[in-house]
Coordinates of C-alpha atoms in Angstrom, one line a residue:
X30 CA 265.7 172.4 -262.1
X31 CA 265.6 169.3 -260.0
X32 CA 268.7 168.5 -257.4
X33 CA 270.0 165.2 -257.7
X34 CA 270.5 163.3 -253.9
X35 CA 273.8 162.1 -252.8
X36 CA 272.5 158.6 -251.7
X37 CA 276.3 157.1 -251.1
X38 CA 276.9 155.4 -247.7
X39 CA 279.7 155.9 -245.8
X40 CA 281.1 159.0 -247.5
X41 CA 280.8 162.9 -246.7
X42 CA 279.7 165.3 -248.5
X43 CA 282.9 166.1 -250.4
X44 CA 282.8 162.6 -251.8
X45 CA 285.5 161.4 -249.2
X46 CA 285.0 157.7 -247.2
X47 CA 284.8 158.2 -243.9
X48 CA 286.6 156.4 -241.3
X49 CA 284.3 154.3 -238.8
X50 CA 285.5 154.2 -235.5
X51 CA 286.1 150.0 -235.5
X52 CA 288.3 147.8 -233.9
X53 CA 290.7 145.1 -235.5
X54 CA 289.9 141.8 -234.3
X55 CA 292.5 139.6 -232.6
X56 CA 293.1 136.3 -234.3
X57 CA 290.2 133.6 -233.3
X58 CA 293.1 131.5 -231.3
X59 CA 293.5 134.7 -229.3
X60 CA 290.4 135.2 -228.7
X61 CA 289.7 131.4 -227.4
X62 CA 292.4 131.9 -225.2
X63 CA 291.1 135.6 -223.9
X64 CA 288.1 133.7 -223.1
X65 CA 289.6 130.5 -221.4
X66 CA 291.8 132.8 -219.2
X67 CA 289.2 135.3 -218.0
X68 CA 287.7 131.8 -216.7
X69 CA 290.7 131.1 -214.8
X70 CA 291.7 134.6 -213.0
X71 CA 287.8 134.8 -212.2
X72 CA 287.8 131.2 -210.6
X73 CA 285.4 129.7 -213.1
X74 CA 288.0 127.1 -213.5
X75 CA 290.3 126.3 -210.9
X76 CA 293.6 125.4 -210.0
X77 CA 293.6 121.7 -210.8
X78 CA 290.1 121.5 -213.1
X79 CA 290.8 119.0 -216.5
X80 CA 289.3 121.4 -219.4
X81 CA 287.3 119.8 -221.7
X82 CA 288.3 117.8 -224.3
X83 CA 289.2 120.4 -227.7
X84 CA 287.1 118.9 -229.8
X85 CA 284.4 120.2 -227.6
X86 CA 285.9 123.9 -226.5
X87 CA 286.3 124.1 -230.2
X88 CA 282.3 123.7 -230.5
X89 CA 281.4 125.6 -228.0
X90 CA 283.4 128.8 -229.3
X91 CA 282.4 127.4 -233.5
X92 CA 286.2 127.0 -234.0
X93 CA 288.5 124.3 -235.7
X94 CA 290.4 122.0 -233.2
X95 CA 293.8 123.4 -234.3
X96 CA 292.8 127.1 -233.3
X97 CA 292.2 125.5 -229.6
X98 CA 295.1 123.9 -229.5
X99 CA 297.3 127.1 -230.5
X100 CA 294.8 129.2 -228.1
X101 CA 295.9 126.2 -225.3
X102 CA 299.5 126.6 -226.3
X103 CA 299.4 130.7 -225.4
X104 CA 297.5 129.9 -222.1
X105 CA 300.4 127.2 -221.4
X106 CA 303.2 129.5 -222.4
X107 CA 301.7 131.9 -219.7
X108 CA 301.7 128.9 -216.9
X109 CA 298.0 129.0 -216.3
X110 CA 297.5 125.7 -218.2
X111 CA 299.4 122.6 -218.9
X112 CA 299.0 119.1 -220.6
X113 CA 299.7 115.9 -219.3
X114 CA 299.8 113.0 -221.6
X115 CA 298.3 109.4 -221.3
X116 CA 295.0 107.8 -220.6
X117 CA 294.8 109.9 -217.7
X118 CA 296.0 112.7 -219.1
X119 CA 294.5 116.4 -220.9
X120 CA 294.5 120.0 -220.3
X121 CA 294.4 120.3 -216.8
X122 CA 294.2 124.6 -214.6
X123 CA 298.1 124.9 -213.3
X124 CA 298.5 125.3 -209.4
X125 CA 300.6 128.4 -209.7
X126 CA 303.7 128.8 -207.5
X127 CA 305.0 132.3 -205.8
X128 CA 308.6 131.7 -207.2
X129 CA 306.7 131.3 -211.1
X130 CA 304.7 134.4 -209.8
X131 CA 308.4 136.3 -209.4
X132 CA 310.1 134.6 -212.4
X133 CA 307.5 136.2 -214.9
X134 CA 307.6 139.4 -213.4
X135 CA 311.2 139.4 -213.3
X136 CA 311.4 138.5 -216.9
X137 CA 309.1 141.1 -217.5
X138 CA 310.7 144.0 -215.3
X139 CA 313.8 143.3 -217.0
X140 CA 313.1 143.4 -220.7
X141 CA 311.7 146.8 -220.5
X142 CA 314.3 148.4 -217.7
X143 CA 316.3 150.7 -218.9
X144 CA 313.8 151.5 -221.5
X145 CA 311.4 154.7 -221.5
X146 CA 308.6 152.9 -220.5
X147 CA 310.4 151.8 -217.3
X148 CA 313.5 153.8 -216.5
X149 CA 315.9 153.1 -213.4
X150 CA 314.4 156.3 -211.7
X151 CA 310.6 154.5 -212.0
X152 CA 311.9 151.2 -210.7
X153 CA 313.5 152.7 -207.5
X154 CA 310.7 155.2 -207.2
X155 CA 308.7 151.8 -207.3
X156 CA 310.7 150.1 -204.4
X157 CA 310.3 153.1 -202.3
X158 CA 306.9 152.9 -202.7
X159 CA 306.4 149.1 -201.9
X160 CA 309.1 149.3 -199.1
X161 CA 309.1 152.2 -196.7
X162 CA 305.0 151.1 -195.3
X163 CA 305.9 147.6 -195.5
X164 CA 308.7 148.0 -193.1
X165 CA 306.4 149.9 -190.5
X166 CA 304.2 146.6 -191.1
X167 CA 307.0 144.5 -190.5
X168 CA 307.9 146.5 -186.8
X169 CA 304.3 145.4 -185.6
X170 CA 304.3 141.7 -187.3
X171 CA 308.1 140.8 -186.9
X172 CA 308.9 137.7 -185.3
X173 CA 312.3 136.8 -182.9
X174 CA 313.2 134.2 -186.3
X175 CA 313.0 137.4 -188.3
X176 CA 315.3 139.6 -186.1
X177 CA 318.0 137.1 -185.4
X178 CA 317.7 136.3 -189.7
X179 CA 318.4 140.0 -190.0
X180 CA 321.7 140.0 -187.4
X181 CA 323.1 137.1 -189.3
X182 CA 322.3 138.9 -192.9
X183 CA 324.3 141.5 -191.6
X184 CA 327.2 139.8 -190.3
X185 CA 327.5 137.9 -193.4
X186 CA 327.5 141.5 -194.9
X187 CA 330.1 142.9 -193.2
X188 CA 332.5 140.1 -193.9
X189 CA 331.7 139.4 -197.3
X190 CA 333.8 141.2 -199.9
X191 CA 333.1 142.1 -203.3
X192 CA 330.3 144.2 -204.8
X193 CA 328.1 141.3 -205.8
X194 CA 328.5 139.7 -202.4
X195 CA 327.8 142.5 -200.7
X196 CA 324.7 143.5 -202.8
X197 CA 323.7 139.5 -202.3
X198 CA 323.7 140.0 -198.7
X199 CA 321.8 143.8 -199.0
X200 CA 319.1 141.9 -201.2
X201 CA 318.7 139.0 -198.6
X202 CA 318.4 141.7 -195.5
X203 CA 315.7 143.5 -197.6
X204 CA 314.1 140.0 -198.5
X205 CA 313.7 138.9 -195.1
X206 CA 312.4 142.3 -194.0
X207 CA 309.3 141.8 -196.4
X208 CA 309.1 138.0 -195.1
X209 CA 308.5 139.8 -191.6
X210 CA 305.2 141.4 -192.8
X211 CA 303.6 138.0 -193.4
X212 CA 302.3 138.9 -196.9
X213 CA 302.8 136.8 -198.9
X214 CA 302.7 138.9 -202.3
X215 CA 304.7 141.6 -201.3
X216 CA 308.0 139.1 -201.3
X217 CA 306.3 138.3 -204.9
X218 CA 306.0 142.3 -206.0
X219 CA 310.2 142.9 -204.6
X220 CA 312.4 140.4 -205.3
X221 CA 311.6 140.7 -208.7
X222 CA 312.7 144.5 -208.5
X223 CA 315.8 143.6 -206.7
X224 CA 316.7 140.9 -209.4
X225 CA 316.6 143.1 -212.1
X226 CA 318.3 146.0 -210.1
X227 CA 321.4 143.6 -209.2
X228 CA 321.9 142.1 -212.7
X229 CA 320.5 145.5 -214.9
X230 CA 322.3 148.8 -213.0
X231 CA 324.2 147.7 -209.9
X232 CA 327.1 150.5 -209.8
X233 CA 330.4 148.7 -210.0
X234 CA 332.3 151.9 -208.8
X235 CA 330.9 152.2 -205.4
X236 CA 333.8 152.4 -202.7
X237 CA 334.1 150.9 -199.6
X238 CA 333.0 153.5 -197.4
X239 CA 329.8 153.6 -199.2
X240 CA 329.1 149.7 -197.9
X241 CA 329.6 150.4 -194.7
X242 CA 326.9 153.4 -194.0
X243 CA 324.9 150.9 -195.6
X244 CA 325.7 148.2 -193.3
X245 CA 325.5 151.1 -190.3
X246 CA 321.7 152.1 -191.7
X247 CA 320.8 148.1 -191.4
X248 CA 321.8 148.2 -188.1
X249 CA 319.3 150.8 -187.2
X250 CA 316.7 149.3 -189.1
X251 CA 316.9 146.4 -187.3
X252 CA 317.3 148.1 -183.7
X253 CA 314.1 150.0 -184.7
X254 CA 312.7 146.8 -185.7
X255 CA 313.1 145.0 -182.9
X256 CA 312.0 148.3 -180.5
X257 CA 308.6 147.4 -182.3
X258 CA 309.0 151.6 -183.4
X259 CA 306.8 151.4 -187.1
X260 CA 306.9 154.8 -188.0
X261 CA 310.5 155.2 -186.9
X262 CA 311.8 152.2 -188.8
X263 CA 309.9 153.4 -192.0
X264 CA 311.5 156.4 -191.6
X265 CA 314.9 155.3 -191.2
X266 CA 314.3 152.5 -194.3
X267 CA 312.7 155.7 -196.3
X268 CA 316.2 157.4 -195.9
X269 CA 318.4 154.5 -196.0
X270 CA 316.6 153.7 -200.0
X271 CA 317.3 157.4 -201.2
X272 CA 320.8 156.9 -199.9
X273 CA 321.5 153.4 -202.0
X274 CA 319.9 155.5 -205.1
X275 CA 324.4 155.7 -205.8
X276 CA 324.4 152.2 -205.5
X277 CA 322.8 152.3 -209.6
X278 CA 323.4 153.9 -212.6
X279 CA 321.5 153.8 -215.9
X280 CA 324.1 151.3 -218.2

């Protein structure tokens, strides 16, 4: 008796397909534009630099003209790209700006607070963790511009009135603290975080006397600050960011 071989592809031996382990593919516009922007970040192309022309990025990727310009309209939305018209005109590398740096992560931050993926507890876990070594940073980089910014941020705090005031002046304090370090994206990476904090969970129920241990914890920030005392003004801002925890509430 002869045995008959199973000579289907693909299938196991109870007769049932089996699954290969392969990807979808992302749309051919998506994919030009994957391409065009891995060019950018990795400074291929720089800020400034006219693309070519999209009859010609179309060749080069075997694509129609109307998939570059949709896979140009996805790098523009993103701001690394934009078009200027006339004879001198085309696709021309954006020169990106901190404050667009900040707006996208802001937007970004505050679509998905409050959400699982990014609960309040995560975003001030997140401030903690950006704030309490920058301020020892800030005690050996500070300037006399910085400190006397900081003694007029809190006089403006103690007189203003009203939580959104008050929480304006807290932010700006903070703000000018991260100024004092001298980098650059670490003002980027928190006032986006302090945006969405104000305008997502700031606590409308927090009484007086909670403002004004804040203001009195500012105060020893600063002094600590200006003593040059890193490790003690870390400290001190480490405490003074657990305290302000009451200051928000999930909505």
């Amino acid at each position: 008796m002869s045995s008959t071989k199973d000579n289907t592809s693909g299938r196991s031996g109870t007769g049932t397909a089996t699954a290969l382990p392969v990807s979808r593919l992302r749309p051919a516009y998506q994919q030009v534009a994957d391409q065009l922007r891995e060019l950018i970040l990795d400074g291929s192309l720089a800020p400034g630099d006219r693309l070519p022309p999209e009859g010609e990025i179309g060749g080069n990727f075997g694509v129609s003209r109307s998939t570059v310009r949709e896979a140009l309209r996805v790098l523009a939305s993103q701001g690394l790209v934009k078009t200027v018209r006339g004879t001198t005109g085309g696709t021309f590398v954006s020169h990106i700006e901190p404050d667009q740096i900040s707006d996208f992560l802001e937007a970004g931050i505050g679509l998905m607070s409050g959400s699982a993926a990014l609960p309040l507890s995560a975003i001030l876990e997140a401030r903690e963790l950006l704030e309490v070594p920058a301020t020892a940073i800030a005690a050996e980089r500070r300037e006399q511009r910085h400190l006397d910014a900081l003694h007029a941020a809190m006089e403006r705090e103690k007189r203003s009135r009203g939580r959104s005031m008050k929480f304006q002046e807290h932010r700006h304090f903070h703000g000018i603290i991260m100024e004092a370090t001298g980098n650059g994206l670490l003002t980027m990476m928190t006032q986006p975080v302090f945006h969405v904090l104000r305008t997502r969970f700031l606590n409308a129920d927090s009484p007086a006397e909670f403002w004004a241990q804040v203001d009195d914890q500012h105060g020893q920030i600063t002094d600590l600050l200006e003593a040059g005392d890193g490790a003690a003004a870390s400290a001190a801002m480490r405490d003074h960011l657990r305290y302000i925890r009451d200051a928000y509430r999930e909505n």
